[in-house]
mmCIF file of C-alpha atoms in Angstrom:
data_model
loop_
_atom_site.group_PDB
_atom_site.id
_atom_site.type_symbol
_atom_site.label_atom_id
_atom_site.label_comp_id
_atom_site.label_asym_id
_atom_site.label_seq_id
_atom_site.Cartn_x
_atom_site.Cartn_y
_atom_site.Cartn_z
ATOM 1 C CA MET A 235 -3.838 5.706 -2.049
ATOM 2 C CA LYS A 236 -6.589 8.256 -1.436
ATOM 3 C CA LEU A 237 -5.834 11.598 0.277
ATOM 4 C CA SER A 238 -8.476 13.106 2.375
ATOM 5 C CA ILE A 239 -7.976 16.801 3.163
ATOM 6 C CA ILE A 240 -9.813 18.667 5.875
ATOM 7 C CA SER A 241 -9.690 22.401 6.402
ATOM 8 C CA PHE A 242 -11.225 24.688 9.087
ATOM 9 C CA THR A 243 -11.225 28.216 7.717
ATOM 10 C CA GLU A 244 -11.919 30.002 4.384
ATOM 11 C CA THR A 245 -8.255 30.316 3.751
ATOM 12 C CA GLY A 246 -7.661 26.685 4.436
ATOM 13 C CA LYS A 247 -10.531 25.770 2.217
ATOM 14 C CA LYS A 248 -9.040 27.615 -0.747
ATOM 15 C CA LEU A 249 -5.631 26.027 -0.106
ATOM 16 C CA SER A 250 -7.236 22.492 -0.233
ATOM 17 C CA GLN A 251 -8.974 23.363 -3.493
ATOM 18 C CA ASN A 252 -5.581 24.472 -4.892
ATOM 19 C CA ILE A 253 -4.086 21.186 -3.830
ATOM 20 C CA GLY A 254 -6.984 19.253 -5.324
ATOM 21 C CA LYS A 255 -6.333 20.977 -8.677
ATOM 22 C CA LYS A 256 -2.561 20.492 -8.648
ATOM 23 C CA GLY A 257 -2.518 16.939 -7.297
ATOM 24 C CA LYS A 258 -3.889 15.225 -10.373
ATOM 25 C CA GLU A 259 -1.713 12.075 -9.918
ATOM 26 C CA ILE A 260 -3.601 10.980 -6.820
ATOM 27 C CA GLU A 261 -7.206 10.643 -5.750
ATOM 28 C CA ILE A 262 -8.044 13.592 -3.461
ATOM 29 C CA HIS A 263 -11.277 14.245 -1.443
ATOM 30 C CA LEU A 264 -11.933 17.578 0.214
ATOM 31 C CA PHE A 265 -13.661 18.174 3.457
ATOM 32 C CA SER A 266 -14.151 21.208 5.694
ATOM 33 C CA LYS A 267 -15.583 22.269 8.988
ATOM 34 C CA SER A 268 -16.111 25.775 7.594
ATOM 35 C CA LYS A 269 -19.830 26.432 6.999
ATOM 36 C CA THR A 270 -19.162 28.391 3.922
ATOM 37 C CA CYS A 271 -18.541 25.122 2.043
ATOM 38 C CA ILE A 272 -20.233 25.046 -1.309
ATOM 39 C CA THR A 273 -19.744 23.323 -4.598
ATOM 40 C CA ASN A 274 -17.483 25.612 -6.674
ATOM 41 C CA GLU A 275 -17.955 26.628 -10.229
ATOM 42 C CA LYS A 276 -15.899 23.725 -11.611
ATOM 43 C CA ASN A 277 -18.056 21.096 -9.710
ATOM 44 C CA GLU A 278 -15.231 20.218 -7.375
ATOM 45 C CA SER A 279 -17.146 19.679 -4.155
ATOM 46 C CA ILE A 280 -15.977 20.229 -0.613
ATOM 47 C CA LEU A 281 -17.988 18.251 1.836
ATOM 48 C CA TYR A 282 -18.933 19.872 5.103
ATOM 49 C CA VAL A 283 -18.126 17.590 8.033
ATOM 50 C CA GLU A 284 -21.231 17.555 10.360
ATOM 51 C CA THR A 285 -19.682 15.002 12.715
ATOM 52 C CA SER A 286 -16.818 15.718 15.195
ATOM 53 C CA ILE A 287 -13.274 15.790 13.855
ATOM 54 C CA GLY A 288 -12.456 12.624 15.706
ATOM 55 C CA ASP A 289 -15.316 10.813 14.070
ATOM 56 C CA TRP A 290 -14.126 12.047 10.670
ATOM 57 C CA ALA A 291 -10.589 10.936 11.314
ATOM 58 C CA ARG A 292 -11.750 7.432 12.618
ATOM 59 C CA ARG A 293 -13.633 6.886 9.310
ATOM 60 C CA GLN A 294 -10.801 7.990 7.186
ATOM 61 C CA MET A 295 -8.219 5.819 9.010
ATOM 62 C CA LYS A 296 -10.642 2.826 8.865
ATOM 63 C CA GLU A 297 -10.689 3.250 5.136
ATOM 64 C CA LYS A 298 -6.845 3.438 5.132
ATOM 65 C CA ASN A 299 -6.830 6.917 3.518
ATOM 66 C CA ALA A 300 -4.046 9.397 3.970
ATOM 67 C CA LEU A 301 -5.115 12.403 6.066
ATOM 68 C CA LEU A 302 -4.026 15.915 5.613
ATOM 69 C CA PHE A 303 -5.153 18.549 8.208
ATOM 70 C CA ILE A 304 -4.841 22.156 7.138
ATOM 71 C CA GLY A 305 -4.513 23.740 10.563
ATOM 72 C CA ALA A 306 -2.772 23.371 13.910
ATOM 73 C CA CYS A 307 -0.916 20.172 14.701
ATOM 74 C CA GLY A 308 -2.818 19.949 17.988
ATOM 75 C CA ILE A 309 -6.084 19.548 16.147
ATOM 76 C CA ALA A 310 -4.715 16.560 14.223
ATOM 77 C CA VAL A 311 -3.088 14.920 17.225
ATOM 78 C CA ARG A 312 -6.257 15.053 19.306
ATOM 79 C CA ALA A 313 -8.347 13.786 16.343
ATOM 80 C CA ILE A 314 -6.279 10.692 15.592
ATOM 81 C CA ALA A 315 -4.911 9.825 19.020
ATOM 82 C CA PRO A 316 -7.642 7.202 19.936
ATOM 83 C CA TYR A 317 -7.270 5.348 16.531
ATOM 84 C CA ILE A 318 -3.472 4.913 16.477
ATOM 85 C CA ARG A 319 -2.396 1.243 16.419
ATOM 86 C CA ASP A 320 1.214 0.820 15.291
ATOM 87 C CA LYS A 321 3.660 1.889 12.637
ATOM 88 C CA LEU A 322 2.764 -1.027 10.414
ATOM 89 C CA HIS A 323 -0.915 -0.353 10.285
ATOM 90 C CA ASP A 324 -1.529 3.357 10.887
ATOM 91 C CA SER A 325 -2.693 5.635 8.119
ATOM 92 C CA PRO A 326 -0.360 8.318 6.988
ATOM 93 C CA VAL A 327 -1.218 11.668 8.657
ATOM 94 C CA LEU A 328 0.090 15.075 7.696
ATOM 95 C CA VAL A 329 -0.388 18.652 8.807
ATOM 96 C CA MET A 330 -0.114 21.830 6.675
ATOM 97 C CA ASP A 331 -0.385 25.411 7.794
ATOM 98 C CA GLU A 332 -3.162 27.286 6.065
ATOM 99 C CA LYS A 333 -0.646 29.536 4.116
ATOM 100 C CA GLY A 334 0.843 26.394 2.540
ATOM 101 C CA LYS A 335 4.364 27.124 3.772
ATOM 102 C CA TYR A 336 5.087 23.868 5.538
ATOM 103 C CA VAL A 337 3.757 20.305 5.321
ATOM 104 C CA ILE A 338 4.606 17.907 8.174
ATOM 105 C CA PRO A 339 4.214 14.194 8.317
ATOM 106 C CA ILE A 340 3.160 13.344 11.907
ATOM 107 C CA LEU A 341 2.295 9.666 11.585
ATOM 108 C CA SER A 342 3.353 6.614 9.449
ATOM 109 C CA GLY A 343 6.204 8.427 7.652
ATOM 110 C CA HIS A 344 7.827 5.308 6.106
ATOM 111 C CA VAL A 345 5.385 2.366 5.901
ATOM 112 C CA GLY A 346 2.386 4.480 5.357
ATOM 113 C CA GLY A 347 4.123 6.835 2.987
ATOM 114 C CA ALA A 348 3.481 10.137 4.891
ATOM 115 C CA ASN A 349 7.071 11.351 4.193
ATOM 116 C CA GLU A 350 6.647 10.583 0.493
ATOM 117 C CA MET A 351 3.295 12.308 0.484
ATOM 118 C CA ALA A 352 4.755 15.344 2.180
ATOM 119 C CA ARG A 353 7.423 15.695 -0.485
ATOM 120 C CA TYR A 354 4.777 15.239 -3.231
ATOM 121 C CA LEU A 355 2.477 17.904 -1.848
ATOM 122 C CA ALA A 356 5.339 20.264 -1.157
ATOM 123 C CA GLN A 357 6.559 20.028 -4.800
ATOM 124 C CA LYS A 358 3.061 20.712 -6.067
ATOM 125 C CA ILE A 359 2.355 23.860 -4.155
ATOM 126 C CA GLY A 360 5.803 25.148 -3.407
ATOM 127 C CA ALA A 361 5.846 24.351 0.263
ATOM 128 C CA GLU A 362 8.669 22.943 2.487
ATOM 129 C CA PRO A 363 8.370 19.338 3.698
ATOM 130 C CA VAL A 364 9.308 19.123 7.367
ATOM 131 C CA ILE A 365 10.664 15.561 7.649
ATOM 132 C CA THR A 366 11.517 14.527 11.219
ATOM 133 C CA THR A 367 12.391 10.762 10.948
ATOM 134 C CA ALA A 368 16.110 10.422 12.049
ATOM 135 C CA THR A 369 17.140 8.191 9.130
ATOM 136 C CA ASP A 370 15.773 10.617 6.569
ATOM 137 C CA ILE A 371 17.481 13.540 8.311
ATOM 138 C CA GLN A 372 20.846 11.855 8.294
ATOM 139 C CA GLY A 373 20.468 10.224 4.939
ATOM 140 C CA LYS A 374 20.691 6.675 6.351
ATOM 141 C CA PHE A 375 19.223 3.355 5.303
ATOM 142 C CA ALA A 376 15.731 2.913 6.727
ATOM 143 C CA VAL A 377 14.676 -0.747 6.919
ATOM 144 C CA ASP A 378 10.980 -0.097 7.082
ATOM 145 C CA LEU A 379 11.041 1.981 3.944
ATOM 146 C CA PHE A 380 13.297 -0.606 2.229
ATOM 147 C CA ALA A 381 10.634 -3.243 3.172
ATOM 148 C CA LYS A 382 7.789 -1.045 1.806
ATOM 149 C CA ASN A 383 9.547 -0.396 -1.458
ATOM 150 C CA ASN A 384 10.225 -3.992 -2.050
ATOM 151 C CA HIS A 385 6.761 -5.272 -1.085
ATOM 152 C CA LEU A 386 8.093 -7.137 1.977
ATOM 153 C CA TYR A 387 6.145 -7.519 5.162
ATOM 154 C CA ILE A 388 7.862 -7.064 8.553
ATOM 155 C CA VAL A 389 7.391 -10.031 10.820
ATOM 156 C CA ASN A 390 8.733 -8.461 13.982
ATOM 157 C CA LYS A 391 8.278 -4.683 14.102
ATOM 158 C CA ASP A 392 10.426 -4.375 17.255
ATOM 159 C CA GLY A 393 13.477 -5.113 14.926
ATOM 160 C CA ILE A 394 12.948 -1.754 13.183
ATOM 161 C CA VAL A 395 14.225 0.137 16.202
ATOM 162 C CA LYS A 396 17.158 -2.341 16.741
ATOM 163 C CA VAL A 397 18.362 -1.934 13.154
ATOM 164 C CA SER A 398 17.761 1.837 12.919
ATOM 165 C CA SER A 399 19.462 2.472 16.227
ATOM 166 C CA LYS A 400 22.512 0.624 15.039
ATOM 167 C CA ILE A 401 22.621 2.512 11.805
ATOM 168 C CA LEU A 402 22.149 5.914 13.514
ATOM 169 C CA ALA A 403 24.978 5.041 15.818
ATOM 170 C CA GLY A 404 27.295 4.742 12.833
ATOM 171 C CA LYS A 405 27.664 0.910 12.919
ATOM 172 C CA GLU A 406 27.603 -1.422 9.974
ATOM 173 C CA ILE A 407 24.513 -3.616 9.522
ATOM 174 C CA THR A 408 24.381 -7.016 7.761
ATOM 175 C CA LEU A 409 21.688 -7.935 5.262
ATOM 176 C CA SER A 410 21.103 -11.415 4.035
ATOM 177 C CA ILE A 411 18.805 -12.217 1.115
ATOM 178 C CA GLU A 412 17.373 -15.566 0.133
ATOM 179 C CA GLU A 413 19.452 -17.342 -2.481
ATOM 180 C CA GLY A 414 18.122 -16.951 -6.001
ATOM 181 C CA ASN A 415 16.958 -13.383 -5.273
ATOM 182 C CA ASN A 416 20.305 -11.849 -4.763
ATOM 183 C CA MET A 417 21.149 -8.628 -6.665
ATOM 184 C CA ASP A 418 23.189 -8.400 -9.741
ATOM 185 C CA LYS A 419 26.463 -6.290 -9.890
ATOM 186 C CA LYS A 420 24.502 -3.154 -11.048
ATOM 187 C CA GLU A 421 22.112 -3.379 -8.091
ATOM 188 C CA LYS A 422 24.883 -3.986 -5.616
ATOM 189 C CA ALA A 423 26.341 -0.628 -6.653
ATOM 190 C CA HIS A 424 23.277 0.956 -5.030
ATOM 191 C CA VAL A 425 23.758 -0.767 -1.649
ATOM 192 C CA PRO A 426 23.668 2.208 0.794
ATOM 193 C CA GLU A 427 26.508 3.254 3.014
ATOM 194 C CA GLY A 428 26.554 1.235 6.278
ATOM 195 C CA VAL A 429 25.024 -1.928 4.776
ATOM 196 C CA THR A 430 26.946 -5.092 4.125
ATOM 197 C CA ILE A 431 25.434 -7.852 2.019
ATOM 198 C CA ALA A 432 25.926 -11.227 3.988
ATOM 199 C CA PRO A 433 25.768 -14.711 2.449
ATOM 200 C CA TYR A 434 22.509 -16.643 2.484
ATOM 201 C CA PRO A 435 21.789 -18.759 4.468
ATOM 202 C CA PRO A 436 23.406 -16.750 7.132
ATOM 203 C CA MET A 437 25.866 -18.791 9.243
ATOM 204 C CA GLU A 438 25.924 -16.310 12.048
ATOM 205 C CA PRO A 439 23.524 -13.616 13.358
ATOM 206 C CA VAL A 440 22.577 -10.856 10.888
ATOM 207 C CA ASP A 441 20.757 -7.634 11.281
ATOM 208 C CA VAL A 442 18.242 -7.999 8.440
ATOM 209 C CA LEU A 443 17.084 -11.209 6.909
ATOM 210 C CA VAL A 444 14.934 -11.378 3.739
ATOM 211 C CA THR A 445 13.528 -14.804 2.985
ATOM 212 C CA SER A 446 10.295 -16.635 2.089
ATOM 213 C CA LYS A 447 11.632 -19.834 3.733
ATOM 214 C CA GLU A 448 10.292 -21.043 7.048
ATOM 215 C CA GLU A 449 13.707 -22.060 8.470
ATOM 216 C CA THR A 450 14.803 -20.307 11.677
ATOM 217 C CA PHE A 451 17.708 -17.949 11.547
ATOM 218 C CA ASP A 452 19.084 -15.544 14.010
ATOM 219 C CA ALA A 453 18.302 -12.013 12.780
ATOM 220 C CA SER A 454 17.251 -8.758 14.326
ATOM 221 C CA ILE A 455 14.453 -8.222 11.847
ATOM 222 C CA LEU A 456 12.849 -10.692 9.541
ATOM 223 C CA LEU A 457 11.345 -9.538 6.192
ATOM 224 C CA ARG A 458 9.225 -11.807 4.081
ATOM 225 C CA PRO A 459 8.021 -11.170 0.545
ATOM 226 C CA LYS A 460 4.467 -10.520 -0.362
ATOM 227 C CA GLU A 461 4.514 -13.257 -2.966
ATOM 228 C CA TYR A 462 0.875 -13.850 -3.853
ATOM 229 C CA VAL A 463 -1.772 -12.226 -6.085
ATOM 230 C CA ILE A 464 -5.488 -12.945 -5.853
ATOM 231 C CA GLY A 465 -7.321 -12.766 -9.186
ATOM 232 C CA MET A 466 -11.022 -12.277 -8.676
ATOM 233 C CA GLY A 467 -14.323 -11.934 -10.549
ATOM 234 C CA CYS A 468 -17.773 -11.471 -9.036
ATOM 235 C CA LYS A 469 -21.394 -10.544 -9.768
ATOM 236 C CA ARG A 470 -22.357 -6.943 -9.104
ATOM 237 C CA GLY A 471 -23.241 -6.045 -5.522
ATOM 238 C CA LYS A 472 -21.213 -8.670 -3.670
ATOM 239 C CA SER A 473 -20.559 -7.266 -0.153
ATOM 240 C CA SER A 474 -17.029 -6.838 1.198
ATOM 241 C CA VAL A 475 -17.938 -9.425 3.945
ATOM 242 C CA GLU A 476 -18.900 -12.096 1.255
ATOM 243 C CA ILE A 477 -15.775 -11.379 -0.653
ATOM 244 C CA GLY A 478 -13.492 -11.348 2.382
ATOM 245 C CA ASP A 479 -14.969 -14.613 3.731
ATOM 246 C CA PHE A 480 -14.406 -16.267 0.377
ATOM 247 C CA ILE A 481 -10.816 -15.040 0.143
ATOM 248 C CA LEU A 482 -9.934 -15.996 3.720
ATOM 249 C CA LYS A 483 -11.330 -19.542 3.229
ATOM 250 C CA LYS A 484 -9.210 -20.191 0.206
ATOM 251 C CA ILE A 485 -5.968 -18.689 1.380
ATOM 252 C CA ASP A 486 -6.403 -20.625 4.743
ATOM 253 C CA GLU A 487 -6.758 -23.819 2.651
ATOM 254 C CA LEU A 488 -3.413 -23.046 1.037
ATOM 255 C CA GLY A 489 -1.618 -22.013 4.138
ATOM 256 C CA ILE A 490 -1.143 -18.357 2.973
ATOM 257 C CA SER A 491 -1.465 -15.518 5.404
ATOM 258 C CA MET A 492 -3.072 -12.167 4.661
ATOM 259 C CA ALA A 493 0.344 -10.524 5.088
ATOM 260 C CA GLN A 494 1.673 -12.517 2.061
ATOM 261 C CA ILE A 495 -0.910 -11.086 -0.331
ATOM 262 C CA TRP A 496 0.687 -8.444 -2.617
ATOM 263 C CA ALA A 497 -2.450 -7.339 -4.562
ATOM 264 C CA LEU A 498 -5.932 -8.317 -5.625
ATOM 265 C CA SER A 499 -6.543 -7.986 -9.409
ATOM 266 C CA SER A 500 -9.545 -8.045 -11.688
ATOM 267 C CA ILE A 501 -11.005 -6.706 -14.902
ATOM 268 C CA SER A 502 -11.359 -3.015 -15.289
ATOM 269 C CA LEU A 503 -15.174 -3.348 -15.420
ATOM 270 C CA LYS A 504 -14.806 -4.039 -11.702
ATOM 271 C CA GLN A 505 -12.801 -0.954 -10.801
ATOM 272 C CA ASP A 506 -15.829 0.547 -9.049
ATOM 273 C CA GLU A 507 -16.989 -2.666 -7.433
ATOM 274 C CA GLN A 508 -17.686 -1.395 -3.906
ATOM 275 C CA GLY A 509 -17.314 -4.714 -2.109
ATOM 276 C CA ILE A 510 -13.805 -5.374 -3.518
ATOM 277 C CA ILE A 511 -12.830 -1.774 -2.930
ATOM 278 C CA GLU A 512 -13.924 -1.842 0.681
ATOM 279 C CA TRP A 513 -12.265 -5.152 1.368
ATOM 280 C CA CYS A 514 -8.931 -4.014 -0.233
ATOM 281 C CA GLN A 515 -9.052 -0.719 1.836
ATOM 282 C CA LYS A 516 -9.713 -2.637 5.044
ATOM 283 C CA GLU A 517 -6.811 -5.054 4.412
ATOM 284 C CA GLY A 518 -4.472 -2.428 2.970
ATOM 285 C CA ILE A 519 -4.072 -4.472 -0.173
ATOM 286 C CA PRO A 520 -3.717 -2.785 -3.640
ATOM 287 C CA PHE A 521 -6.576 -3.325 -6.099
ATOM 288 C CA LEU A 522 -5.379 -3.591 -9.657
ATOM 289 C CA THR A 523 -7.551 -3.772 -12.738
ATOM 290 C CA TYR A 524 -6.867 -4.549 -16.443
ATOM 291 C CA THR A 525 -8.897 -4.168 -19.602
ATOM 292 C CA ALA A 526 -10.400 -7.214 -21.347
ATOM 293 C CA GLN A 527 -7.806 -6.800 -24.039
ATOM 294 C CA GLU A 528 -4.904 -6.703 -21.604
ATOM 295 C CA LEU A 529 -6.199 -9.856 -19.947
ATOM 296 C CA GLU A 530 -6.697 -11.525 -23.320
ATOM 297 C CA GLU A 531 -3.017 -11.223 -24.064
ATOM 298 C CA VAL A 532 -1.978 -13.117 -21.018
ATOM 299 C CA GLN A 533 -0.527 -16.585 -22.073
ATOM 300 C CA GLY A 534 -1.564 -19.832 -20.350
ATOM 301 C CA ASN A 535 -3.936 -22.645 -20.140
ATOM 302 C CA PHE A 536 -7.102 -21.282 -18.462
ATOM 303 C CA LYS A 537 -10.549 -22.434 -17.520
ATOM 304 C CA THR A 538 -12.510 -20.618 -20.142
ATOM 305 C CA SER A 539 -16.166 -19.614 -20.201
ATOM 306 C CA SER A 540 -18.090 -18.557 -23.300
ATOM 307 C CA PHE A 541 -20.614 -16.910 -20.996
ATOM 308 C CA VAL A 542 -17.945 -14.750 -19.332
ATOM 309 C CA LYS A 543 -16.492 -14.082 -22.822
ATOM 310 C CA ASN A 544 -19.791 -12.639 -24.078
ATOM 311 C CA LYS A 545 -20.414 -10.718 -20.784
ATOM 312 C CA VAL A 546 -17.082 -8.964 -20.262
ATOM 313 C CA GLY A 547 -15.035 -9.649 -23.370
ATOM 314 C CA VAL A 548 -12.494 -12.161 -22.156
ATOM 315 C CA ASP A 549 -12.981 -15.869 -21.454
ATOM 316 C CA ASN A 550 -11.531 -15.881 -17.958
ATOM 317 C CA VAL A 551 -10.973 -13.045 -15.491
ATOM 318 C CA CYS A 552 -9.600 -14.375 -12.172
ATOM 319 C CA GLU A 553 -6.686 -16.514 -13.559
ATOM 320 C CA ARG A 554 -5.680 -14.103 -16.214
ATOM 321 C CA ALA A 555 -5.827 -11.143 -13.829
ATOM 322 C CA ALA A 556 -3.781 -13.008 -11.202
ATOM 323 C CA LEU A 557 -1.045 -13.767 -13.704
ATOM 324 C CA LYS A 558 -1.212 -10.299 -15.352
ATOM 325 C CA ALA A 559 -0.434 -8.686 -11.988
ATOM 326 C CA CYS A 560 2.515 -10.851 -11.298
ATOM 327 C CA GLY A 561 4.319 -9.704 -14.384
ATOM 328 C CA LEU A 562 6.958 -11.908 -15.914
ATOM 329 C CA ASP A 563 7.494 -15.339 -14.344
ATOM 330 C CA GLY A 564 4.368 -15.460 -12.393
ATOM 331 C CA LYS A 565 2.866 -18.993 -11.630
ATOM 332 C CA LEU A 566 -0.738 -19.936 -11.143
ATOM 333 C CA ILE A 567 -0.804 -22.032 -7.868
ATOM 334 C CA TYR A 568 -4.626 -22.195 -7.464
ATOM 335 C CA GLU A 569 -6.882 -22.391 -10.419
ATOM 336 C CA LYS A 570 -10.326 -20.881 -10.866
ATOM 337 C CA CYS A 571 -12.746 -21.718 -8.154
ATOM 338 C CA SER A 572 -16.282 -20.515 -8.195
ATOM 339 C CA PHE A 573 -18.665 -19.970 -5.296
ATOM 340 C CA ASN A 574 -21.943 -18.002 -4.948
ATOM 341 C CA GLY A 575 -21.313 -15.691 -7.904
ATOM 342 C CA MET A 576 -17.604 -15.124 -7.118
ATOM 343 C CA THR A 577 -14.504 -16.598 -8.756
ATOM 344 C CA ILE A 578 -10.980 -16.675 -7.378
ATOM 345 C CA ALA A 579 -7.571 -17.768 -8.580
ATOM 346 C CA ILE A 580 -4.160 -17.258 -6.822
ATOM 347 C CA ALA A 581 -0.820 -16.755 -8.553
ATOM 348 C CA LYS A 582 2.731 -16.583 -7.074
ATOM 349 C CA ARG A 583 4.976 -13.838 -8.351
ATOM 350 C CA LYS A 584 8.779 -13.838 -8.600
ATOM 351 C CA TRP A 585 10.304 -11.408 -6.156
ATOM 352 C CA LYS A 586 13.617 -9.552 -6.075
ATOM 353 C CA VAL A 587 14.903 -6.770 -3.777
ATOM 354 C CA ARG A 588 16.297 -3.560 -4.954
ATOM 355 C CA PHE A 589 17.581 -0.450 -3.202
ATOM 356 C CA TYR A 590 16.091 2.133 -5.506
ATOM 357 C CA GLY A 591 19.281 4.227 -5.254
ATOM 358 C CA GLU A 592 18.839 4.757 -1.595
#
C-alpha cells in the first residue's frame, strides 16, 4: 500500500520528510500546500499541490492510496467527505498534528488498515496512536479485521455491526468454518475470548460463517475466501482498460467474481507496468511479482514458449506466476490464454483461517 502524506506548513513539511526517511518498509509520497516546497539535498522531492485539497484527496482515494494529513482533523474531513463510499471500499485516512505527537485513524480503520498504519507510524516517530474503534479499545474480536487478515471478503457488510454489537455487549458469538479448513489444536488455542467455534455445516443459526460453498445457511455475516490468483503477462504499454476488459471477460466465463480474486501476479520485469498497476489499484487487488528464476522453479506442466524464454528468461509467465503466488497446494484451473499481446492464467489457492493471536 502506498502512503500519500500532505502537509500545510513548514513544520508539517519537515515532519513529513522525517516520516519519509524512517518509513522505509512502505512506499511514501510527500505532498504539500506550502509554497516553500523544494527538492531537498537528498533528492527526496515534495510535490506542491496546485489543485484544491479536495481534488488531491479524490485522486489519492481513486488510486486506493492511504492518506495522511499533517494538520487539523477538519481539513481532512472536509477534503474526503464527498468521496466516502463504505467501510469495505474506502481508503485508509489518518491525521497527525504537525508536532508529531498524535496520529489518528479517521476512516477505514480495520478493512483499509488505518489502525495498523497509525501504529506503524507512531512506532517510527515516537507518536501516540489514537485508536477509537470500540473493539480495539476493549480488546475484543473484530470480524472485519479477521476477514482482512485471512483474505476473506465480506458478503453482507451490515453483518459487521450485528456481530460487533453482540461482542461489545459481552455476549458469546459462534463461528462456523467450512469443513476441510478447520483449525488444528494449536490454532484453536488462539481463538479469542467470546468466540465459540461451531460445527460445519451449521445446523442452527450462527453469527459468523466462513465458506466458499454456495449453499444457504442462516448467519449474521457471511465471509467467503478470496481463492483465485490471476497470472498475467503482456506487451509493454497495454492500458488498464485493455487489461481489465481481458480479465473481466475470462473470470466471467469461469463464474468468478472480482471479490474472489486474491492477487494478480507476474514476472518482476513487469513490476512497473503502468496498465497492470493502475488496474490493481482501481480494484484494490495486490500485484505480486517474481523473478524469472523464481518462476522457473515452479513445478508443473506448462504451455511453454521459446520466444518468451529468450525474451524474459522463463518459458511461461502467466501459469507459473499464478501458481507461485498460491504457494503450496495451488491448482491451475485455467491454462494460458492469449489475446492481443496479453496472456492470462488462473489458479486456485488452498485457504485456511487463522486468528493471528488476536
